[in-house]
Coordinates of C-alpha atoms in Angstrom, one line a residue:
D975 CA 10.2 -26.9 31.5
D976 CA 13.6 -25.1 31.6
D977 CA 14.9 -26.8 28.4
D978 CA 11.8 -25.8 26.4
T979 CA 12.0 -22.3 27.9
K980 CA 15.6 -22.0 27.0
E981 CA 15.0 -23.3 23.4
F982 CA 12.1 -20.8 23.0
Q983 CA 14.2 -17.9 24.1
Q984 CA 17.0 -19.0 21.7
R985 CA 14.4 -19.1 18.9
F986 CA 13.1 -15.7 19.9
V987 CA 16.5 -14.1 19.9
R988 CA 17.3 -15.8 16.6
E989 CA 14.2 -14.4 14.9
A990 CA 15.2 -10.8 15.9
Q991 CA 18.8 -11.4 14.9
A992 CA 17.7 -12.9 11.5
A993 CA 15.1 -10.1 10.7
G994 CA 17.2 -7.3 12.3
I995 CA 19.9 -7.6 9.6
L996 CA 17.3 -7.3 6.8
N997 CA 16.7 -3.7 5.8
H998 CA 14.5 -3.9 2.7
P999 CA 11.3 -2.1 1.6
A1000 CA 9.4 -5.4 1.3
I1001 CA 10.5 -6.8 4.7
V1002 CA 9.0 -5.8 8.0
T1003 CA 11.8 -4.2 9.9
V1004 CA 12.9 -5.3 13.4
H1005 CA 14.1 -2.3 15.4
D1006 CA 15.1 -3.8 18.7
I1007 CA 15.1 -6.9 21.0
G1008 CA 15.3 -7.0 24.7
Q1009 CA 13.9 -8.4 28.0
D1010 CA 11.9 -6.6 30.6
E1011 CA 13.9 -6.6 33.8
S1012 CA 11.0 -6.6 36.1
T1013 CA 8.9 -9.3 34.5
G1014 CA 11.5 -11.2 32.5
V1015 CA 9.3 -11.0 29.4
S1016 CA 11.2 -11.0 26.1
F1017 CA 10.1 -8.5 23.4
I1018 CA 10.7 -7.5 19.8
A1019 CA 10.1 -3.9 18.7
M1020 CA 9.0 -4.1 15.0
E1021 CA 7.9 -1.7 12.3
Y1022 CA 4.1 -1.0 12.5
V1023 CA 2.4 -2.0 9.2
E1024 CA -1.2 -1.1 8.6
G1025 CA -2.9 -3.4 6.1
Q1026 CA -4.3 -6.9 5.6
N1027 CA -2.4 -10.1 5.1
L1028 CA -2.8 -12.0 1.8
K1029 CA -4.7 -14.8 3.5
E1030 CA -7.4 -12.4 4.7
V1031 CA -7.6 -10.8 1.3
L1032 CA -8.1 -14.2 -0.4
A1033 CA -10.6 -15.3 2.2
Q1034 CA -12.7 -12.1 1.7
G1035 CA -12.8 -12.8 -2.0
K1036 CA -11.4 -9.4 -2.9
T1037 CA -10.6 -8.9 -6.6
L1038 CA -7.0 -8.8 -7.6
S1039 CA -6.0 -8.4 -11.2
F1040 CA -3.5 -10.8 -12.7
D1041 CA -1.0 -7.9 -13.1
Q1042 CA -1.5 -7.0 -9.4
I1043 CA -0.9 -10.6 -8.3
G1044 CA 2.3 -10.7 -10.4
D1045 CA 3.5 -7.5 -8.9
I1046 CA 2.8 -8.6 -5.3
I1047 CA 4.6 -11.9 -5.7
A1048 CA 7.5 -10.2 -7.5
Q1049 CA 7.9 -7.8 -4.6
I1050 CA 8.1 -10.7 -2.1
A1051 CA 10.5 -12.6 -4.4
D1052 CA 12.8 -9.5 -4.4
A1053 CA 12.6 -9.4 -0.6
L1054 CA 13.5 -13.1 -0.3
D1055 CA 16.4 -12.7 -2.7
F1056 CA 17.7 -10.0 -0.5
A1057 CA 17.3 -12.2 2.6
H1058 CA 19.0 -15.1 0.9
S1059 CA 22.0 -12.9 0.0
K1060 CA 22.4 -12.2 3.7
G1061 CA 22.3 -15.9 4.6
I1062 CA 18.7 -16.0 5.8
I1063 CA 16.2 -18.6 4.7
H1064 CA 12.6 -17.9 5.7
R1065 CA 11.2 -21.5 5.7
D1066 CA 7.6 -20.4 6.4
V1067 CA 6.5 -18.4 3.3
K1068 CA 2.7 -18.3 3.2
P1069 CA -0.1 -15.8 2.6
A1070 CA -0.6 -15.1 6.3
N1071 CA 3.0 -13.8 6.4
I1072 CA 2.5 -11.4 3.4
I1073 CA 1.1 -8.0 4.3
L1074 CA -0.6 -5.8 1.7
L1075 CA -0.3 -2.1 2.2
E1076 CA -1.9 0.9 0.5
G1077 CA -0.9 1.3 -3.1
N1078 CA -0.5 -2.5 -3.7
R1079 CA 2.8 -2.6 -1.8
A1080 CA 3.7 -5.9 -0.1
K1081 CA 5.9 -6.8 2.8
I1082 CA 6.9 -10.2 4.2
M1083 CA 7.1 -10.8 7.9
D1084 CA 7.7 -13.5 10.6
F1085 CA 11.2 -14.9 10.2
G1086 CA 10.3 -16.9 13.4
I1087 CA 11.7 -20.2 12.1
A1088 CA 14.2 -18.7 9.8
K1089 CA 17.6 -20.4 9.6
I1090 CA 20.8 -18.5 9.4
A1091 CA 22.6 -20.5 6.8
T1092 CA 26.0 -19.3 7.9
S1093 CA 25.4 -20.0 11.6
V1094 CA 27.0 -23.0 13.2
A1095 CA 24.3 -23.3 15.9
N1096 CA 21.3 -25.3 14.8
L1097 CA 18.5 -25.3 17.2
T1098 CA 16.4 -27.6 14.9
S1099 CA 17.1 -31.2 15.6
T1100 CA 17.6 -33.6 12.7
G1101 CA 14.4 -34.3 10.9
Q1102 CA 12.3 -31.9 12.9
F1103 CA 9.1 -30.8 11.1
L1104 CA 8.9 -26.9 10.8
G1105 CA 6.8 -24.8 8.6
T1106 CA 3.2 -24.8 7.4
P1107 CA 2.4 -28.2 5.6
N1108 CA 0.4 -26.7 2.7
Y1109 CA 3.3 -24.4 1.7
M1110 CA 6.3 -26.7 2.3
A1111 CA 8.8 -27.8 -0.3
P1112 CA 9.5 -31.5 -1.0
E1113 CA 12.9 -31.3 0.6
Q1114 CA 11.3 -29.8 3.8
I1115 CA 8.9 -32.7 4.0
K1116 CA 11.6 -35.3 3.5
G1117 CA 13.8 -33.6 6.1
A1118 CA 16.6 -32.8 3.6
P1119 CA 18.7 -29.7 3.9
V1120 CA 17.0 -26.5 2.8
D1121 CA 18.2 -23.4 1.0
G1122 CA 16.8 -20.3 -0.8
R1123 CA 15.1 -22.6 -3.4
T1124 CA 12.9 -23.9 -0.6
D1125 CA 11.4 -20.4 -0.1
I1126 CA 10.9 -20.2 -3.9
F1127 CA 8.7 -23.3 -3.9
S1128 CA 6.6 -22.0 -1.0
L1129 CA 6.2 -18.6 -2.8
G1130 CA 5.2 -20.5 -5.9
I1131 CA 2.4 -22.1 -3.9
C1132 CA 1.2 -18.7 -2.8
F1133 CA 1.3 -17.5 -6.4
Y1134 CA -0.7 -20.4 -7.5
E1135 CA -3.3 -19.8 -4.8
C1136 CA -3.6 -16.1 -5.7
L1137 CA -4.2 -17.0 -9.4
T1138 CA -6.7 -19.8 -8.8
R1139 CA -8.1 -19.2 -5.3
R1140 CA -7.2 -22.9 -4.4
K1141 CA -4.0 -24.7 -3.2
P1142 CA -2.1 -26.8 -5.7
F1143 CA -1.6 -29.6 -3.3
G1144 CA -4.8 -30.1 -1.2
G1145 CA -5.8 -32.9 1.0
D1146 CA -7.7 -34.1 4.0
S1147 CA -4.7 -35.0 6.1
L1148 CA -1.1 -34.1 6.6
T1149 CA -0.1 -37.4 5.1
S1150 CA -2.2 -36.7 1.9
I1151 CA -0.9 -33.2 1.5
S1152 CA 2.7 -34.3 2.1
Y1153 CA 2.5 -37.1 -0.4
K1154 CA 1.1 -34.8 -3.2
I1155 CA 3.8 -32.2 -2.6
V1156 CA 6.5 -34.8 -2.9
H1157 CA 5.1 -37.1 -5.7
E1158 CA 2.1 -35.6 -7.6
P1159 CA 2.0 -32.8 -10.1
F1160 CA -0.3 -29.8 -9.5
P1161 CA -3.4 -29.1 -11.7
P1162 CA -2.5 -26.8 -14.6
L1163 CA -3.6 -23.2 -14.3
H1164 CA -5.7 -23.2 -17.5
E1165 CA -7.8 -26.1 -16.4
I1166 CA -9.0 -24.0 -13.4
N1167 CA -9.1 -20.6 -15.1
P1168 CA -8.5 -20.3 -18.9
Q1169 CA -8.2 -16.5 -18.6
I1170 CA -4.9 -16.7 -16.7
P1171 CA -2.1 -15.3 -18.9
D1172 CA 0.0 -18.0 -20.7
G1173 CA 3.3 -16.9 -19.2
Y1174 CA 2.1 -17.4 -15.7
G1175 CA 1.8 -21.2 -16.3
E1176 CA 5.5 -21.4 -17.2
V1177 CA 6.5 -19.3 -14.2
V1178 CA 4.5 -21.5 -11.8
G1179 CA 6.0 -24.7 -13.3
N1180 CA 9.6 -23.4 -12.8
A1181 CA 8.8 -22.4 -9.2
L1182 CA 7.1 -25.6 -8.2
A1183 CA 9.5 -28.1 -9.7
K1184 CA 10.0 -31.1 -7.3
D1185 CA 13.8 -31.1 -7.9
P1186 CA 15.4 -27.9 -6.5
A1187 CA 17.9 -28.0 -9.3
K1188 CA 15.1 -27.5 -11.8
R1189 CA 13.6 -24.5 -10.1
Y1190 CA 14.6 -20.9 -10.2
Q1191 CA 18.0 -20.9 -8.5
R1192 CA 17.5 -17.4 -7.2
A1193 CA 14.3 -15.6 -6.1
K1194 CA 15.5 -12.7 -8.3
E1195 CA 15.0 -14.9 -11.4
F1196 CA 11.4 -15.6 -10.1
S1197 CA 10.6 -11.8 -9.8
S1198 CA 12.2 -11.0 -13.2
A1199 CA 10.1 -13.7 -14.9
L1200 CA 6.9 -12.3 -13.3
R1201 CA 7.6 -8.8 -14.3
A1202 CA 8.3 -9.9 -17.9
V1203 CA 4.8 -11.6 -18.0
V1204 CA 3.2 -8.4 -16.6
R1205 CA 4.9 -6.4 -19.4
G1206 CA 3.4 -8.9 -21.9
E1207 CA 6.8 -10.5 -22.6
K1208 CA 7.7 -14.2 -22.5
P1209 CA 9.6 -15.2 -19.4
A1210 CA 13.2 -16.4 -19.9
K1211 CA 13.8 -20.1 -19.7
I1212 CA 15.9 -21.5 -16.9
E1213 CA 18.6 -24.2 -17.2
P1214 CA 18.5 -26.9 -14.6
M1215 CA 21.5 -26.9 -12.3
M1216 CA 23.6 -30.1 -12.1
A1217 CA 22.9 -31.9 -8.9
E1218 CA 25.8 -32.0 -6.5
E1219 CA 26.9 -35.5 -5.5
T1220 CA 27.9 -35.2 -1.9
I1221 CA 28.0 -37.8 0.7
I1222 CA 25.4 -37.0 3.4
T1223 CA 25.7 -38.5 6.9
G1224 CA 22.8 -39.4 9.1
D1225 CA 23.0 -36.1 11.0
R1226 CA 22.9 -34.0 7.7
D1227 CA 26.5 -33.0 8.0
K1228 CA 28.6 -33.0 4.8
I1229 CA 31.9 -34.8 4.8
P1230 CA 34.8 -34.1 2.3
T1231 CA 34.6 -35.9 -1.0
V1232 CA 37.0 -38.9 -1.1
E1233 CA 40.3 -38.1 -2.8
M1234 CA 42.2 -40.9 -4.5
P1235 CA 46.0 -40.3 -5.3
F1236 CA 47.3 -41.2 -8.7
P1237 CA 48.1 -45.0 -8.5
E1238 CA 51.6 -46.3 -9.0
L1239 CA 50.9 -49.0 -11.6
G1240 CA 53.2 -51.8 -11.8
D1241 CA 52.6 -55.4 -11.1
M1242 CA 49.2 -55.3 -9.4
S1243 CA 49.1 -59.0 -8.8
P1244 CA 47.5 -60.2 -5.6
S1245 CA 50.9 -61.1 -4.2
G1246 CA 51.7 -57.4 -3.5
P1247 CA 53.3 -54.4 -5.0
A1248 CA 56.3 -54.6 -7.3
P1249 CA 59.7 -53.8 -5.9
G1250 CA 60.3 -50.0 -5.7
A1251 CA 56.6 -49.2 -6.2
A1252 CA 54.8 -46.9 -3.7
V1253 CA 51.8 -48.2 -2.0
S1254 CA 48.6 -46.2 -2.8
T1255 CA 46.7 -44.8 0.1
I1256 CA 43.2 -43.3 0.4
A1257 CA 42.4 -40.5 2.8
A1258 CA 38.8 -41.0 3.9
T1259 CA 36.6 -42.0 6.7
P1260 CA 36.9 -45.6 8.1
G1261 CA 33.8 -46.6 6.2
A1262 CA 35.3 -45.4 2.9
Q1263 CA 38.6 -47.2 3.7
A1264 CA 36.8 -50.4 4.2
A1265 CA 35.0 -50.0 0.9
V1266 CA 38.4 -49.5 -0.9
A1267 CA 40.0 -52.4 0.9
G1268 CA 37.4 -54.7 -0.3
K1269 CA 36.8 -55.9 -3.9
P1270 CA 37.2 -53.0 -6.4
R1271 CA 34.1 -51.6 -8.0
P1272 CA 33.9 -52.2 -11.9
A1273 CA 34.6 -48.5 -12.7
L1274 CA 37.7 -48.5 -10.5
K1275 CA 38.9 -51.8 -12.1
K1276 CA 38.6 -50.3 -15.6
L1277 CA 40.5 -47.3 -14.5
E1278 CA 43.3 -49.4 -13.1
D1279 CA 43.5 -51.5 -16.3
T1280 CA 43.7 -48.4 -18.4
F1281 CA 46.7 -47.0 -16.4
T1282 CA 48.4 -50.4 -16.5
R1283 CA 48.3 -50.5 -20.3
V1284 CA 49.5 -46.9 -20.5
R1285 CA 52.5 -47.6 -18.2
Q1286 CA 53.4 -50.7 -20.2
Y1287 CA 53.9 -48.6 -23.4
P1288 CA 57.6 -48.7 -24.4
G1289 CA 58.0 -44.9 -24.8
W1290 CA 56.4 -44.2 -21.4
R1291 CA 59.8 -44.2 -19.5
A1292 CA 61.7 -42.2 -22.2
K1293 CA 63.3 -39.0 -20.9
I1294 CA 62.0 -35.6 -22.0
S1295 CA 64.6 -32.9 -22.8
P1296 CA 64.5 -29.8 -20.5
R1297 CA 63.6 -27.5 -23.5
I1298 CA 60.6 -29.6 -24.5
F1299 CA 59.5 -29.9 -20.9
G1300 CA 59.8 -26.1 -20.4
A1301 CA 57.9 -25.4 -23.6
I1302 CA 55.1 -27.7 -22.4
I1303 CA 54.9 -25.9 -19.1
A1304 CA 54.9 -22.5 -20.9
V1305 CA 52.1 -23.6 -23.1
L1306 CA 50.1 -24.8 -20.1
V1307 CA 50.7 -21.5 -18.2
I1308 CA 49.7 -19.4 -21.3
G1309 CA 46.5 -21.5 -21.8
L1310 CA 45.6 -21.3 -18.2
T1311 CA 46.1 -17.5 -18.1
T1312 CA 44.0 -17.1 -21.3
A1313 CA 41.2 -19.2 -19.9
V1314 CA 41.2 -17.2 -16.6
L1315 CA 41.1 -13.8 -18.5
A1316 CA 38.3 -15.1 -20.8
I1317 CA 36.2 -16.2 -17.7
Q1318 CA 36.7 -12.8 -16.0
R1319 CA 35.6 -11.0 -19.2
Q1320 CA 32.4 -13.1 -19.2
K1321 CA 31.5 -12.2 -15.7
P1322 CA 28.8 -9.5 -15.5
P1323 CA 30.1 -6.3 -14.0
V1324 CA 29.0 -5.7 -10.5
P1325 CA 26.5 -2.8 -10.6
K1326 CA 27.5 0.2 -8.6
V1327 CA 24.9 1.8 -6.3
D1328 CA 23.9 5.1 -7.8
Q1329 CA 23.7 7.3 -4.7
R1330 CA 22.1 10.2 -6.6
A1331 CA 19.4 8.0 -8.1
E1332 CA 18.7 6.5 -4.7
Q1333 CA 18.4 10.0 -3.1
R1334 CA 16.2 11.1 -6.0
R1335 CA 13.9 8.1 -5.4
L1336 CA 13.7 8.8 -1.7
R1337 CA 12.9 12.5 -2.4
E1338 CA 10.2 11.4 -4.9
R1339 CA 8.6 9.1 -2.3
Q1340 CA 8.7 11.8 0.3
L1341 CA 7.1 14.4 -1.9
R1342 CA 4.4 12.0 -3.0
E1343 CA 3.5 11.1 0.6
E1344 CA 3.5 14.8 1.7
G1345 CA 1.3 15.8 -1.2
N1346 CA -1.3 13.1 -0.6
A1347 CA -1.4 14.0 3.1
L1348 CA -2.0 17.7 2.2
L1349 CA -4.8 16.7 -0.2
R1350 CA -6.5 14.6 2.5
Q1351 CA -6.5 17.8 4.7
G1352 CA -7.9 19.8 1.8
R1353 CA -4.8 22.0 1.5
V1354 CA -4.9 22.2 -2.3
H1355 CA -2.3 24.9 -2.9
E1356 CA 0.3 23.4 -0.7
A1357 CA -0.3 19.9 -2.2
F1358 CA 0.1 21.5 -5.7
A1359 CA 3.5 22.8 -4.7
K1360 CA 4.6 19.3 -3.6
F1361 CA 3.3 17.6 -6.8
E1362 CA 4.8 20.3 -8.9
Q1363 CA 8.3 19.6 -7.4
L1364 CA 7.6 15.8 -7.9
N1365 CA 6.7 16.5 -11.6
K1366 CA 10.1 18.1 -12.1
L1367 CA 11.9 15.1 -10.6
A1368 CA 9.8 12.6 -12.6
P1369 CA 8.6 14.4 -15.7
N1370 CA 7.8 11.2 -17.6
S1371 CA 5.2 10.0 -15.1
P1372 CA 1.7 10.3 -16.6
A1373 CA 0.0 9.8 -13.2
I1374 CA 2.0 12.7 -11.6
G1375 CA 1.3 14.9 -14.7
D1376 CA -2.4 14.3 -14.5
M1377 CA -2.5 15.1 -10.8
V1378 CA -0.7 18.4 -11.4
Q1379 CA -3.2 19.3 -14.1
K1380 CA -6.1 18.5 -11.9
L1381 CA -4.7 20.6 -9.0
E1382 CA -3.9 23.4 -11.4
A1383 CA -7.6 23.4 -12.6
I1384 CA -8.8 23.6 -9.0
R1385 CA -6.4 26.5 -8.2
Q1386 CA -7.6 28.4 -11.3
K1387 CA -11.2 27.8 -10.3
E1388 CA -10.5 29.1 -6.8
E1389 CA -8.7 32.2 -8.3
L1390 CA -11.8 32.8 -10.5
S1391 CA -14.0 32.5 -7.5
K1392 CA -11.9 35.1 -5.6
Q1393 CA -12.1 37.4 -8.6
Q1394 CA -15.8 36.9 -8.9
I1395 CA -16.3 37.6 -5.1
A1396 CA -14.2 40.8 -5.6
E1397 CA -16.4 41.9 -8.5
A1398 CA -19.5 41.0 -6.6
R1399 CA -18.4 43.3 -3.7
Q1400 CA -17.7 46.1 -6.2
K1401 CA -21.2 45.8 -7.7
R1402 CA -22.7 45.6 -4.2
D1403 CA -21.1 49.0 -3.3
E1404 CA -22.3 50.4 -6.6
G1405 CA -25.8 49.1 -5.9
I1406 CA -25.8 50.6 -2.4
A1407 CA -24.8 54.0 -3.8
L1408 CA -27.7 53.8 -6.3
Y1409 CA -30.0 52.9 -3.5
N1410 CA -28.9 55.9 -1.5
E1411 CA -29.6 58.1 -4.5
K1412 CA -33.1 56.5 -4.7
K1413 CA -32.4 55.1 -8.1
F1414 CA -34.2 51.9 -7.1
P1415 CA -34.6 50.2 -10.5
D1416 CA -30.9 50.6 -11.3
A1417 CA -29.9 49.6 -7.8
I1418 CA -32.1 46.4 -8.1
L1419 CA -30.4 45.4 -11.3
V1420 CA -26.8 45.9 -10.0
L1421 CA -27.6 44.3 -6.6
Q1422 CA -29.1 41.3 -8.4
E1423 CA -25.8 40.8 -10.4
S1424 CA -23.8 41.0 -7.1
F1425 CA -26.1 38.5 -5.4
T1426 CA -25.8 36.0 -8.3
M1427 CA -22.0 36.2 -8.1
N1428 CA -21.9 35.8 -4.3
P1429 CA -25.2 34.5 -2.8
S1430 CA -23.6 34.3 0.7
D1431 CA -23.3 38.1 1.1
D1432 CA -26.0 39.1 3.6
Q1433 CA -25.5 42.8 3.0
T1434 CA -26.2 42.4 -0.7
A1435 CA -29.4 40.4 0.0
N1436 CA -30.6 43.0 2.6
F1437 CA -30.1 46.0 0.3
L1438 CA -31.7 44.1 -2.6
K1439 CA -34.8 43.5 -0.5
L1440 CA -35.0 47.1 0.6
A1441 CA -34.6 48.4 -3.0
Q1442 CA -37.4 46.0 -4.2
E1443 CA -39.7 47.2 -1.4
E1444 CA -39.1 50.8 -2.1
Q1445 CA -39.7 50.3 -5.8
Q1446 CA -42.8 48.3 -5.0
K1447 CA -44.1 51.3 -3.0
I1448 CA -43.5 53.6 -6.0
E1449 CA -45.3 51.2 -8.3
V1450 CA -48.3 51.0 -6.0
V1451 CA -48.5 54.8 -5.8
K1452 CA -48.4 55.0 -9.6
E1453 CA -51.1 52.3 -10.0
A1454 CA -53.3 54.1 -7.5
A1455 CA -52.9 57.4 -9.4
A1456 CA -53.7 55.7 -12.7
K1457 CA -56.8 54.1 -11.2
T1458 CA -57.9 57.5 -9.9
R1459 CA -57.6 59.1 -13.3
A1460 CA -59.5 56.3 -15.0
A1461 CA -62.3 56.1 -12.3
P1462 CA -64.9 58.5 -14.1
T1463 CA -64.7 56.5 -17.3
R1464 CA -65.1 53.2 -15.5
A1465 CA -68.1 54.6 -13.6
A1466 CA -69.8 55.6 -16.8
T1467 CA -69.5 52.1 -18.3
T1468 CA -70.2 50.0 -15.2
P1469 CA -73.8 48.7 -14.8
T1470 CA -75.6 50.0 -11.8
T1471 CA -77.0 46.6 -10.9
G1472 CA -75.5 43.2 -10.5
T1473 CA -72.1 41.9 -9.3
A1474 CA -68.9 41.1 -11.1
P1475 CA -68.5 37.5 -12.2
R1476 CA -66.6 35.3 -9.7
A1477 CA -63.8 32.9 -10.4
N1478 CA -62.9 30.1 -8.0
G1479 CA -65.1 31.6 -5.2
R1480 CA -63.7 35.1 -5.4
S1481 CA -64.2 38.1 -7.6
A1482 CA -62.7 37.6 -11.1
S1483 CA -61.1 41.0 -10.8
N1484 CA -59.0 39.8 -7.9
A1485 CA -57.9 36.5 -9.5
P1486 CA -54.1 36.5 -9.9
A1487 CA -52.3 36.2 -13.2
Q1488 CA -49.8 33.5 -13.8
L1489 CA -46.5 33.4 -15.8
T1490 CA -44.3 30.4 -16.6
T1491 CA -40.7 31.2 -17.6
V1492 CA -38.9 28.6 -19.7
F1493 CA -35.2 28.7 -20.9
A1494 CA -33.1 25.8 -22.0
S1495 CA -29.8 27.2 -20.8
P1496 CA -26.6 26.3 -22.7
F1497 CA -24.4 28.2 -20.1
S1498 CA -22.5 26.9 -17.1
D1499 CA -22.8 30.2 -15.2
G1500 CA -25.0 33.3 -14.9
Y1501 CA -28.7 33.8 -14.2
I1502 CA -32.1 34.9 -15.7
M1503 CA -34.4 37.4 -14.0
V1504 CA -38.0 38.3 -15.1
K1505 CA -40.0 41.2 -13.6
V1506 CA -43.7 42.2 -14.2
G1507 CA -43.8 45.8 -13.1
A1508 CA -42.0 45.9 -9.8
D1509 CA -42.6 42.2 -9.0
T1510 CA -39.8 39.7 -9.6
V1511 CA -41.5 36.6 -10.9
A1512 CA -38.3 34.6 -11.8
H1513 CA -34.7 34.7 -10.7
E1514 CA -32.9 31.5 -11.4
N1515 CA -29.3 30.4 -11.9
L1516 CA -28.5 29.0 -15.3
F1517 CA -26.1 26.3 -13.9
E1518 CA -25.7 23.7 -11.1
E1519 CA -22.7 22.0 -9.5
K1520 CA -21.9 18.3 -10.0
G1521 CA -19.2 16.0 -8.8
R1522 CA -16.9 16.1 -5.7
F1523 CA -13.7 17.8 -4.9
L1524 CA -11.3 17.2 -7.8
T1525 CA -14.2 16.4 -10.2
R1526 CA -16.5 19.2 -9.2
R1527 CA -17.8 21.3 -12.1
N1528 CA -20.6 23.5 -13.3
V1529 CA -23.1 22.2 -15.8
P1530 CA -26.0 24.0 -17.6
R1531 CA -29.4 23.8 -15.9
P1532 CA -32.7 24.2 -17.7
V1533 CA -35.1 26.8 -16.2
N1534 CA -38.8 26.2 -15.8
V1535 CA -40.5 28.2 -13.1
T1536 CA -44.1 29.5 -12.6
A1537 CA -45.1 32.5 -10.5
Q1538 CA -48.4 34.2 -9.7
F1539 CA -48.9 38.0 -9.3
A1540 CA -51.5 40.7 -9.1
P1541 CA -53.0 41.4 -12.5
R1542 CA -51.9 44.6 -14.1
N1543 CA -51.1 46.4 -17.4
A1544 CA -47.4 46.7 -17.1
D1545 CA -44.0 46.1 -18.8
L1546 CA -42.5 42.6 -18.6
Q1547 CA -38.7 42.9 -18.3
V1548 CA -36.2 40.1 -19.0
W1549 CA -32.5 40.1 -18.0
V1550 CA -30.0 37.3 -19.0
V1551 CA -26.6 37.8 -17.4
V1552 CA -23.7 35.4 -18.3
P1553 CA -20.3 36.7 -16.9
S1554 CA -18.1 34.1 -18.6
Q1555 CA -19.6 35.1 -22.0
K1556 CA -19.8 38.8 -21.1
I1557 CA -23.5 38.7 -21.9
T1558 CA -25.9 41.2 -20.3
A1559 CA -29.2 41.0 -22.3
H1560 CA -32.2 43.1 -21.4
H1561 CA -35.6 42.9 -23.2
V1562 CA -39.0 44.6 -22.5
I1563 CA -42.5 43.4 -23.6
H1564 CA -45.6 45.4 -22.8
Q1565 CA -48.5 43.2 -21.8
N1566 CA -51.9 43.6 -20.1
F1567 CA -52.0 40.7 -17.6
L1568 CA -55.8 40.2 -17.0
P1569 CA -57.1 38.5 -13.8
G1570 CA -57.1 34.7 -14.0
T1571 CA -55.0 34.6 -17.2
T1572 CA -52.1 32.2 -17.8
H1573 CA -49.0 33.2 -19.8
R1574 CA -45.8 31.5 -21.0
L1575 CA -42.5 33.2 -21.6
Q1576 CA -40.2 31.2 -23.9
V1577 CA -36.5 32.4 -24.0
T1578 CA -34.1 30.8 -26.6
F1579 CA -30.5 31.5 -27.4
N1580 CA -29.1 31.3 -31.0
Q1581 CA -25.6 29.9 -30.8
Q1582 CA -24.6 31.2 -34.2
S1583 CA -25.8 34.8 -33.9
K1584 CA -25.3 35.0 -30.1
T1585 CA -28.7 36.6 -29.8
F1586 CA -31.8 35.8 -27.7
D1587 CA -35.4 35.3 -28.8
Y1588 CA -38.4 36.1 -26.5
Q1589 CA -41.9 34.6 -27.1
L1590 CA -44.8 35.6 -24.7
N1591 CA -48.0 33.7 -25.2

């Protein structure tokens, strides 16, 4: 109906007004409030926050360390302290209203039933039940006035639930839950989980005290105690505040405390006041006047008797000389002035906002966010520049220092890769020149080095293949010439009858020879190449890449490769090239590789002498 609609709109506007004056990193910001002219729909434009609320995190069973829990609740306590300082009481603090962002940052939202403490308007009727029952303070349940300490109690329940994954005051019904909150103690933390740090038990006890006067009086005290426990320190003890005795009317409005003037004591007989005595009056409400007019209470009667005896003392009406009277007044003034100055000296100085420090913190945050964004885009060099600036602003941060070192390592690796590619191009050009001069063995060696440094260069691969083919042709011609020269001798010794023995269904003279190359590489770069005559029987890298992005690195890789080739009497050549160690080793072994034979080449490296050993079996 119209009344409900009007009340809703008033609550809606009040939420925006309450949250709109709160500008704090841990509070969801309200930017604007308005009403669509065409539809009449009211709206609030709020800060967009991407994350999960604490209720969802707890329901999903995600792991939060005790330090993380303490930090999250401390952030929310700081936000509530800021809101309380602006006259805003949240009154609905619960996990569903706490949002967790990336980096374990927390924000509190939904000041939908917040009360502006300084506002005269009160849309909540007397005794109306607002809030979430499981997270309400005793004074909320009893309908008593609320203040910032009410939010502290609710946040204490959230803290308890984060630590134990259960509520401190559970029940099957609203009545059961409400009774436990008001009358029963909560189960101690260590009975549920003995691993919870000792200091947290004391903090929870101070936050969940039934009497608001025995709780933390400010949310800032709550956050300071939590951060002390996170640092491994003992939280500071709190002193309970003296309860304020104030007469509360049925509509929760406070009335002034009754003032009683100093009585004129004379003859206080029932017959009336003594002649010349002033009649005492009491300024109060009609109910209070009725109470005074009746029979005096015992305490009041004792007070009257005391004053009566004092006034009856013979020296009471003696005159005081002006000098003595002036001295007494001077002593009182001096004493009062001294007391005021002492109290002022004891007041803590109001901290001044350090504008430079605040600007530096904002700049650090900006650089951190920009550097992380550049890293996600893979722009390492630009990210390094941002983190390098951040390291200058915060030189004592180990996390920033580690990030700068990692990015510097990546940059150096990229620089080495660029140098290696440039060297590979130089060797490629040198190999092509040797190929054009028909110095094929030398061209093959140089082009192999270039290809190892930059395997993605197609031009190097093509010329390497051409050089190997040309050298193969030369080797075939040489072998044919050698066979021609040896033919008469072979004819004289070959039987005129019979056939050559066969191996595996083919002539034994045509069975290939086999060579296995083994090398336990200690190097994280380079390659090994083995050739039998003009045939390359092994060409393997001595390393492999492991890890991802920031953790990517080269590790040694053992070589164990087998190849078959046409039998021949030829030189076996071995090259081991390690650019980082400036090693280019070349070894030649002459061997007659007979058809069907199997051979093993074992290469080892002596770390002390920096030499290679070659064993061919």
